[in-house]
Amino acid sequence: MWNSSAIDRRSFVKAAGLTFLAALQPRALMALERADAIYASGMRTANGSYAVATVTERGEIVDQVALPARAHGMAFSNATGKTVAFARRPGTYAMIFDPRGKNEPITIAAAEGRHFYGHGAFSPDGRILYASENAFDANRGMIGLYDATGRFERIGEFETYGVGPHDMTVSDDGRMLIVANGGIETHPDFGRTKLNLSNMQPSLTLIDAATGALIEKHFLPSQWVQLSTRHVDVDARGRIWFACQYEGHRNDLPPLVGSFAKGEDLRFVDLPEETTRRLANYVGAIAINRGEGLVGVTSPKGGASVTIDAKSGRVLREEIVPDAAGIAAAKAGFAVSSYEGGFLSTQSDVTWDQHIVRIAAV
């Protein structure tokens, strides 16, 4: 069973229309027709340029759209089919495109005094795009609101009630924004340098999507204040899963994956010591397979992907994936990409970026 956030692959092909399909190379058209699922991911091409690609579950590239600079996270709207590639921090662009080729891409720029943090999400009805941002002179995490019914004009912003927001998502009913405040201060004058590792403030916040009011804020335990909360996803029960990156001593064994629900305290998964070591204190991406009740995480530093049972927290599978990057639900388990150009069974002459998003399924 697929999460309702992915449109049917047959519907994708039908909606794309003859013009889009006719423009594809025969090899790409064949890949699309036999695909189990379709994903989108940023990449660096063989000639050094940047693009966002639509790609099958087997890793076959179907189409690509040029990007002005390196991308990071992706967002997809099941309601409209629109997909967004967000610039890598501290980038200032986001590109909105239709993977079915029906509309010309739209590129927007971050507001003055802001930069994007590489992630965002659509409201369930597809009318609003939310983007994690940094008000860098004030060192305040923000969520930018963009009108997704037109040219994505900025229509407002909410606080994230934390420092260094990275990933974010929206509850299934659209009423709540879920933000991973990494707790790390940055400023574009210093590039990607982390400025406050000695006094980090990681947190997870739940925010009212209508008003921007804070619903709940969860700090990490005091012994793990250098455990940066980075990525989030939501399972079929509405439980929020989060993944972390540790900025402390490399020989420490911090908890890297956890979950909570509204009204509950944070609960960490008790991973085996060898699994924690394999992840090298760094989870780069997290995804939920709702149909199978699985949680998947990847670590580019550890060169591994790990599959966890969402109910028991038991590790079900560990795989060696050199430079493991993005992860998203597949028909069975997860599709995993790598910086080295791997995407499940296919090796391409590209460098995949950190995240992938599923945009169609069988």
Coordinates of C-alpha atoms in Angstrom, one line a residue:
M1 CA 0.0 0.0 0.0
W2 CA 1.3 3.4 -0.9
N3 CA 1.1 6.6 1.0
S4 CA -1.5 8.9 -0.5
S5 CA 1.1 11.5 -0.9
A6 CA 2.1 9.9 -4.2
I7 CA 0.0 9.9 -7.3
D8 CA -0.7 6.8 -9.3
R9 CA 2.1 6.2 -11.9
R10 CA -0.5 5.6 -14.6
S11 CA -2.2 8.9 -13.7
F12 CA 1.2 10.6 -13.9
V13 CA 1.8 9.2 -17.5
K14 CA -1.7 10.2 -18.5
A15 CA -1.4 13.7 -17.1
A16 CA 1.9 14.2 -18.7
G17 CA 0.3 14.0 -22.1
L18 CA 1.6 13.2 -25.6
T19 CA 3.8 16.2 -26.0
F20 CA 5.8 15.4 -22.9
L21 CA 6.1 11.7 -23.7
A22 CA 7.0 12.4 -27.3
A23 CA 9.9 14.6 -26.2
L24 CA 11.5 11.7 -24.2
Q25 CA 14.3 9.6 -25.5
P26 CA 13.1 6.0 -26.3
R27 CA 15.2 4.7 -23.5
A28 CA 13.6 7.1 -21.0
L29 CA 10.1 6.4 -22.3
M30 CA 10.7 2.7 -21.8
A31 CA 11.9 3.2 -18.3
L32 CA 8.9 5.3 -17.5
E33 CA 6.5 2.7 -18.8
R34 CA 8.0 -0.1 -16.7
A35 CA 8.6 1.9 -13.6
D36 CA 7.4 0.8 -10.2
A37 CA 7.6 4.4 -8.9
I38 CA 8.9 7.8 -9.9
Y39 CA 11.1 10.0 -7.8
A40 CA 12.7 13.5 -8.0
S41 CA 16.2 14.4 -6.9
G42 CA 18.7 17.1 -7.3
M43 CA 22.0 16.1 -9.0
R44 CA 25.3 17.3 -10.4
T45 CA 25.7 16.1 -14.0
A46 CA 28.8 14.8 -15.6
N47 CA 29.7 18.2 -17.0
G48 CA 29.5 19.8 -13.5
S49 CA 26.2 21.6 -14.0
Y50 CA 23.2 21.1 -11.6
A51 CA 19.8 19.8 -12.4
V52 CA 16.8 18.2 -10.8
A53 CA 15.8 14.8 -12.3
T54 CA 12.8 12.6 -12.4
V55 CA 14.0 9.1 -12.0
T56 CA 12.5 5.6 -11.8
E57 CA 12.8 3.3 -8.8
R58 CA 15.4 1.4 -10.7
G59 CA 17.4 4.6 -11.0
E60 CA 16.8 5.3 -14.7
I61 CA 16.7 9.0 -15.4
V62 CA 13.5 10.0 -17.3
D63 CA 13.9 13.7 -17.6
Q64 CA 15.8 16.7 -16.0
V65 CA 15.4 20.4 -15.5
A66 CA 18.5 22.7 -15.2
L67 CA 19.0 24.4 -11.8
P68 CA 21.0 27.6 -11.1
A69 CA 23.0 26.0 -8.3
R70 CA 23.2 22.9 -6.1
A71 CA 19.9 21.7 -4.6
H72 CA 19.2 19.9 -1.4
G73 CA 15.7 18.9 -0.3
M74 CA 12.6 18.4 -2.4
A75 CA 8.9 18.9 -1.8
F76 CA 6.0 17.4 -3.8
S77 CA 2.2 18.3 -3.9
N78 CA -0.1 15.4 -4.5
A79 CA -2.9 17.9 -5.0
T80 CA -1.3 19.8 -7.9
G81 CA 1.7 17.7 -9.0
K82 CA 4.1 20.6 -8.5
T83 CA 7.5 19.8 -7.2
V84 CA 10.1 22.1 -5.6
A85 CA 13.9 21.8 -5.4
F86 CA 15.3 24.0 -2.6
A87 CA 18.8 25.4 -2.7
R88 CA 21.5 23.9 -0.4
R89 CA 22.1 26.1 2.7
P90 CA 22.8 29.0 2.6
G91 CA 21.3 29.2 -0.9
T92 CA 18.6 31.8 -1.8
Y93 CA 16.6 30.1 -4.6
A94 CA 13.9 27.5 -4.9
M95 CA 12.7 26.2 -8.2
I96 CA 9.1 25.0 -8.7
F97 CA 8.5 22.7 -11.7
D98 CA 5.9 20.3 -13.0
P99 CA 7.6 16.9 -13.5
R100 CA 5.0 16.2 -16.2
G101 CA 6.3 19.1 -18.2
K102 CA 3.0 21.0 -18.4
N103 CA 4.3 24.4 -17.1
E104 CA 7.5 26.3 -17.3
P105 CA 9.6 26.2 -14.1
I106 CA 9.3 29.1 -11.6
T107 CA 12.3 30.3 -9.7
I108 CA 11.8 32.3 -6.5
A109 CA 14.4 34.1 -4.3
A110 CA 14.5 34.2 -0.5
A111 CA 13.4 37.5 1.1
E112 CA 16.0 40.1 2.0
G113 CA 17.9 39.0 5.1
R114 CA 16.8 35.4 4.7
H115 CA 18.3 32.3 3.2
F116 CA 16.7 28.9 2.6
Y117 CA 17.7 25.9 4.8
G118 CA 17.1 23.4 2.0
H119 CA 13.7 22.0 3.0
G120 CA 10.0 22.7 2.8
A121 CA 6.5 21.2 2.3
F122 CA 3.2 21.9 0.7
S123 CA -0.1 22.2 2.5
P124 CA -2.3 19.1 1.8
D125 CA -4.5 21.1 -0.6
G126 CA -1.4 22.4 -2.5
R127 CA -2.3 26.1 -1.9
I128 CA 0.6 27.1 0.3
L129 CA 4.3 26.2 0.2
Y130 CA 6.1 26.4 3.5
A131 CA 9.9 26.8 3.5
S132 CA 12.4 26.6 6.3
E133 CA 14.5 29.8 6.4
N134 CA 17.0 31.7 8.5
A135 CA 16.6 35.3 9.5
F136 CA 20.4 35.4 9.8
D137 CA 21.0 38.8 11.3
A138 CA 18.6 38.1 14.2
N139 CA 19.6 34.4 14.4
R140 CA 15.9 33.4 14.2
G141 CA 14.4 30.4 12.5
M142 CA 11.5 31.2 10.2
I143 CA 9.0 29.5 8.0
G144 CA 8.3 31.4 4.8
L145 CA 4.8 31.1 3.4
Y146 CA 4.3 31.2 -0.4
D147 CA 1.1 31.3 -2.5
A148 CA 1.3 28.1 -4.5
T149 CA -1.8 29.0 -6.5
G150 CA 0.0 31.6 -8.6
R151 CA 3.7 32.6 -9.0
F152 CA 4.7 31.7 -5.5
E153 CA 4.7 35.2 -4.1
R154 CA 5.7 35.4 -0.5
I155 CA 2.6 36.0 1.7
G156 CA 3.9 35.8 5.2
E157 CA 6.2 34.0 7.7
F158 CA 6.0 32.2 11.0
E159 CA 8.7 31.7 13.7
T160 CA 10.0 28.2 14.2
Y161 CA 10.6 29.0 17.9
G162 CA 14.2 27.7 17.5
V163 CA 17.6 28.2 16.0
G164 CA 18.7 26.7 12.7
P165 CA 15.5 25.1 11.3
H166 CA 16.3 22.4 8.8
D167 CA 13.7 19.9 7.7
M168 CA 10.0 20.4 8.2
T169 CA 6.7 18.8 7.2
V170 CA 3.0 19.2 7.6
S171 CA 0.5 17.0 9.4
D172 CA -1.9 15.0 7.2
D173 CA -4.8 17.2 8.2
G174 CA -2.8 20.4 7.4
R175 CA -3.3 21.9 10.8
M176 CA 0.2 21.5 12.2
L177 CA 3.7 22.3 11.0
I178 CA 6.5 20.1 12.3
V179 CA 10.0 21.6 12.4
A180 CA 13.4 20.2 13.3
N181 CA 15.3 23.1 14.7
G182 CA 18.9 21.9 14.4
G183 CA 20.1 24.3 17.1
I184 CA 23.1 25.5 15.0
E185 CA 23.7 29.1 14.3
T186 CA 24.9 30.0 10.8
H187 CA 25.4 33.2 8.8
P188 CA 25.9 33.5 5.0
D189 CA 29.0 35.7 5.7
F190 CA 30.6 32.5 7.0
G191 CA 29.3 30.1 4.4
R192 CA 28.4 26.7 6.0
T193 CA 30.5 27.3 9.2
K194 CA 28.7 26.3 12.4
L195 CA 29.1 29.2 14.8
N196 CA 27.8 27.9 18.2
L197 CA 28.8 24.3 18.6
S198 CA 29.6 24.9 22.3
N199 CA 26.1 26.2 23.1
M200 CA 23.7 24.5 20.6
Q201 CA 19.9 24.6 21.2
P202 CA 18.3 21.7 19.2
S203 CA 14.6 21.3 19.4
L204 CA 11.5 20.0 17.7
T205 CA 8.5 22.3 17.5
L206 CA 4.8 21.9 16.6
I207 CA 3.3 25.0 15.1
D208 CA -0.3 26.0 14.3
A209 CA -0.5 26.2 10.5
A210 CA -3.3 28.7 10.6
T211 CA -1.9 31.2 13.1
G212 CA 1.8 30.4 13.5
A213 CA 1.3 30.0 17.3
L214 CA 3.5 27.5 19.1
I215 CA 1.7 24.3 20.1
E216 CA 4.6 22.4 21.7
K217 CA 8.4 22.6 21.9
H218 CA 10.6 19.7 22.8
F219 CA 14.2 20.2 23.8
L220 CA 16.7 17.3 23.7
P221 CA 18.0 15.9 27.0
S222 CA 20.8 18.0 28.6
Q223 CA 23.5 15.4 27.9
W224 CA 22.7 15.5 24.2
V225 CA 22.6 19.3 23.5
Q226 CA 25.1 18.7 20.7
L227 CA 22.7 16.3 19.0
S228 CA 21.3 18.4 16.1
T229 CA 17.7 17.5 15.1
R230 CA 17.8 17.6 11.3
H231 CA 15.1 15.6 9.5
V232 CA 11.5 14.6 10.2
D233 CA 8.8 12.4 8.7
V234 CA 5.3 11.2 9.8
D235 CA 4.0 7.7 9.9
A236 CA 0.5 6.3 9.3
R237 CA -0.5 6.8 12.9
G238 CA 0.6 10.4 12.9
R239 CA 3.7 9.7 14.9
I240 CA 6.6 12.1 14.2
W241 CA 10.0 10.5 13.5
F242 CA 13.2 12.5 13.7
A243 CA 16.8 11.9 12.9
C244 CA 19.9 13.6 14.3
Q245 CA 23.5 14.5 13.6
Y246 CA 25.9 14.7 16.5
E247 CA 28.4 17.5 16.8
G248 CA 30.1 16.2 19.9
H249 CA 33.1 13.8 20.4
R250 CA 33.2 11.2 17.7
N251 CA 33.7 8.4 20.2
D252 CA 30.4 9.1 21.9
L253 CA 27.4 6.9 21.1
P254 CA 24.4 9.3 21.1
P255 CA 20.8 8.2 20.1
L256 CA 20.3 9.2 16.5
V257 CA 16.7 8.3 15.8
G258 CA 13.5 9.0 17.8
S259 CA 9.8 9.6 17.7
F260 CA 7.0 11.4 19.5
A261 CA 3.4 12.5 19.1
K262 CA 1.6 15.6 20.1
G263 CA 1.3 15.6 23.9
E264 CA 4.1 13.1 24.4
D265 CA 7.8 13.4 25.4
L266 CA 10.5 12.5 22.9
R267 CA 11.3 8.8 22.7
F268 CA 14.6 7.6 21.3
V269 CA 15.1 4.3 19.4
D270 CA 17.5 2.1 21.3
L271 CA 19.7 1.1 18.3
P272 CA 22.3 -1.6 18.8
E273 CA 25.8 -0.2 19.5
E274 CA 27.2 -1.6 16.2
T275 CA 24.4 0.1 14.3
T276 CA 25.0 3.4 16.0
R277 CA 28.7 3.1 15.1
R278 CA 27.9 2.2 11.5
L279 CA 25.8 5.4 11.2
A280 CA 28.9 7.4 12.3
N281 CA 26.9 9.8 14.5
Y282 CA 25.3 11.2 11.3
V283 CA 21.9 10.5 9.9
G284 CA 21.6 12.3 6.6
A285 CA 18.0 11.5 5.7
I286 CA 14.9 9.7 7.1
A287 CA 11.8 8.3 5.4
I288 CA 8.7 6.3 6.3
N289 CA 7.2 3.5 4.4
R290 CA 3.6 3.8 5.8
G291 CA 2.3 0.6 4.1
E292 CA 4.9 -1.6 5.6
G293 CA 5.3 0.3 8.9
L294 CA 9.0 0.9 8.3
V295 CA 11.5 3.7 9.2
G296 CA 14.5 4.1 6.9
V297 CA 17.6 6.2 7.5
T298 CA 20.8 6.8 5.6
S299 CA 24.3 7.9 6.6
P300 CA 26.7 9.2 4.0
K301 CA 29.5 9.4 6.6
G302 CA 28.9 5.8 7.6
G303 CA 28.1 4.6 4.1
A304 CA 25.0 2.7 5.3
S305 CA 21.2 2.5 5.2
V306 CA 19.2 1.1 8.1
T307 CA 15.6 -0.1 8.1
I308 CA 13.7 -0.1 11.4
D309 CA 10.4 -1.5 12.4
A310 CA 8.2 1.5 13.4
K311 CA 6.3 -0.4 16.1
S312 CA 9.0 -2.2 17.9
G313 CA 12.1 -0.1 17.1
R314 CA 13.9 -3.2 16.1
V315 CA 16.5 -3.0 13.3
L316 CA 15.4 -5.2 10.4
R317 CA 18.0 -4.5 7.8
E318 CA 21.4 -2.9 7.4
E319 CA 23.1 -2.3 4.1
I320 CA 26.5 -1.0 3.1
V321 CA 25.8 1.9 0.6
P322 CA 29.0 4.0 0.0
D323 CA 28.1 7.7 0.3
A324 CA 24.4 6.9 1.0
A325 CA 22.3 10.0 0.3
G326 CA 18.6 10.1 -0.2
I327 CA 15.9 7.7 0.9
A328 CA 12.2 7.4 0.1
A329 CA 9.5 4.7 0.4
A330 CA 9.5 2.1 -2.4
K331 CA 7.0 -0.6 -3.3
A332 CA 8.9 -2.8 -0.9
G333 CA 11.2 -1.1 1.6
F334 CA 13.1 1.9 0.4
A335 CA 14.8 3.4 -2.6
V336 CA 18.2 4.7 -1.7
S337 CA 20.5 7.0 -3.7
S338 CA 24.2 7.8 -3.2
Y339 CA 26.6 10.7 -3.9
E340 CA 28.5 8.2 -6.1
G341 CA 25.6 8.0 -8.6
G342 CA 24.0 4.8 -7.4
F343 CA 20.2 4.6 -7.2
L344 CA 19.2 1.1 -6.2
S345 CA 20.4 -1.2 -9.0
T346 CA 21.5 1.6 -11.5
Q347 CA 24.8 3.4 -11.5
S348 CA 24.7 6.8 -13.4
D349 CA 27.4 9.3 -14.3
V350 CA 25.9 11.8 -11.9
T351 CA 26.2 12.9 -8.2
W352 CA 22.9 12.6 -6.5
D353 CA 22.1 15.2 -3.9
Q354 CA 21.2 14.5 -0.3
H355 CA 17.4 13.9 -0.7
I356 CA 14.9 12.2 -2.9
V357 CA 11.1 12.5 -3.0
R358 CA 8.6 10.0 -4.4
I359 CA 6.2 11.7 -6.8
A360 CA 4.4 8.7 -8.4
A361 CA 3.7 5.1 -7.6
V362 CA 2.0 2.1 -9.2

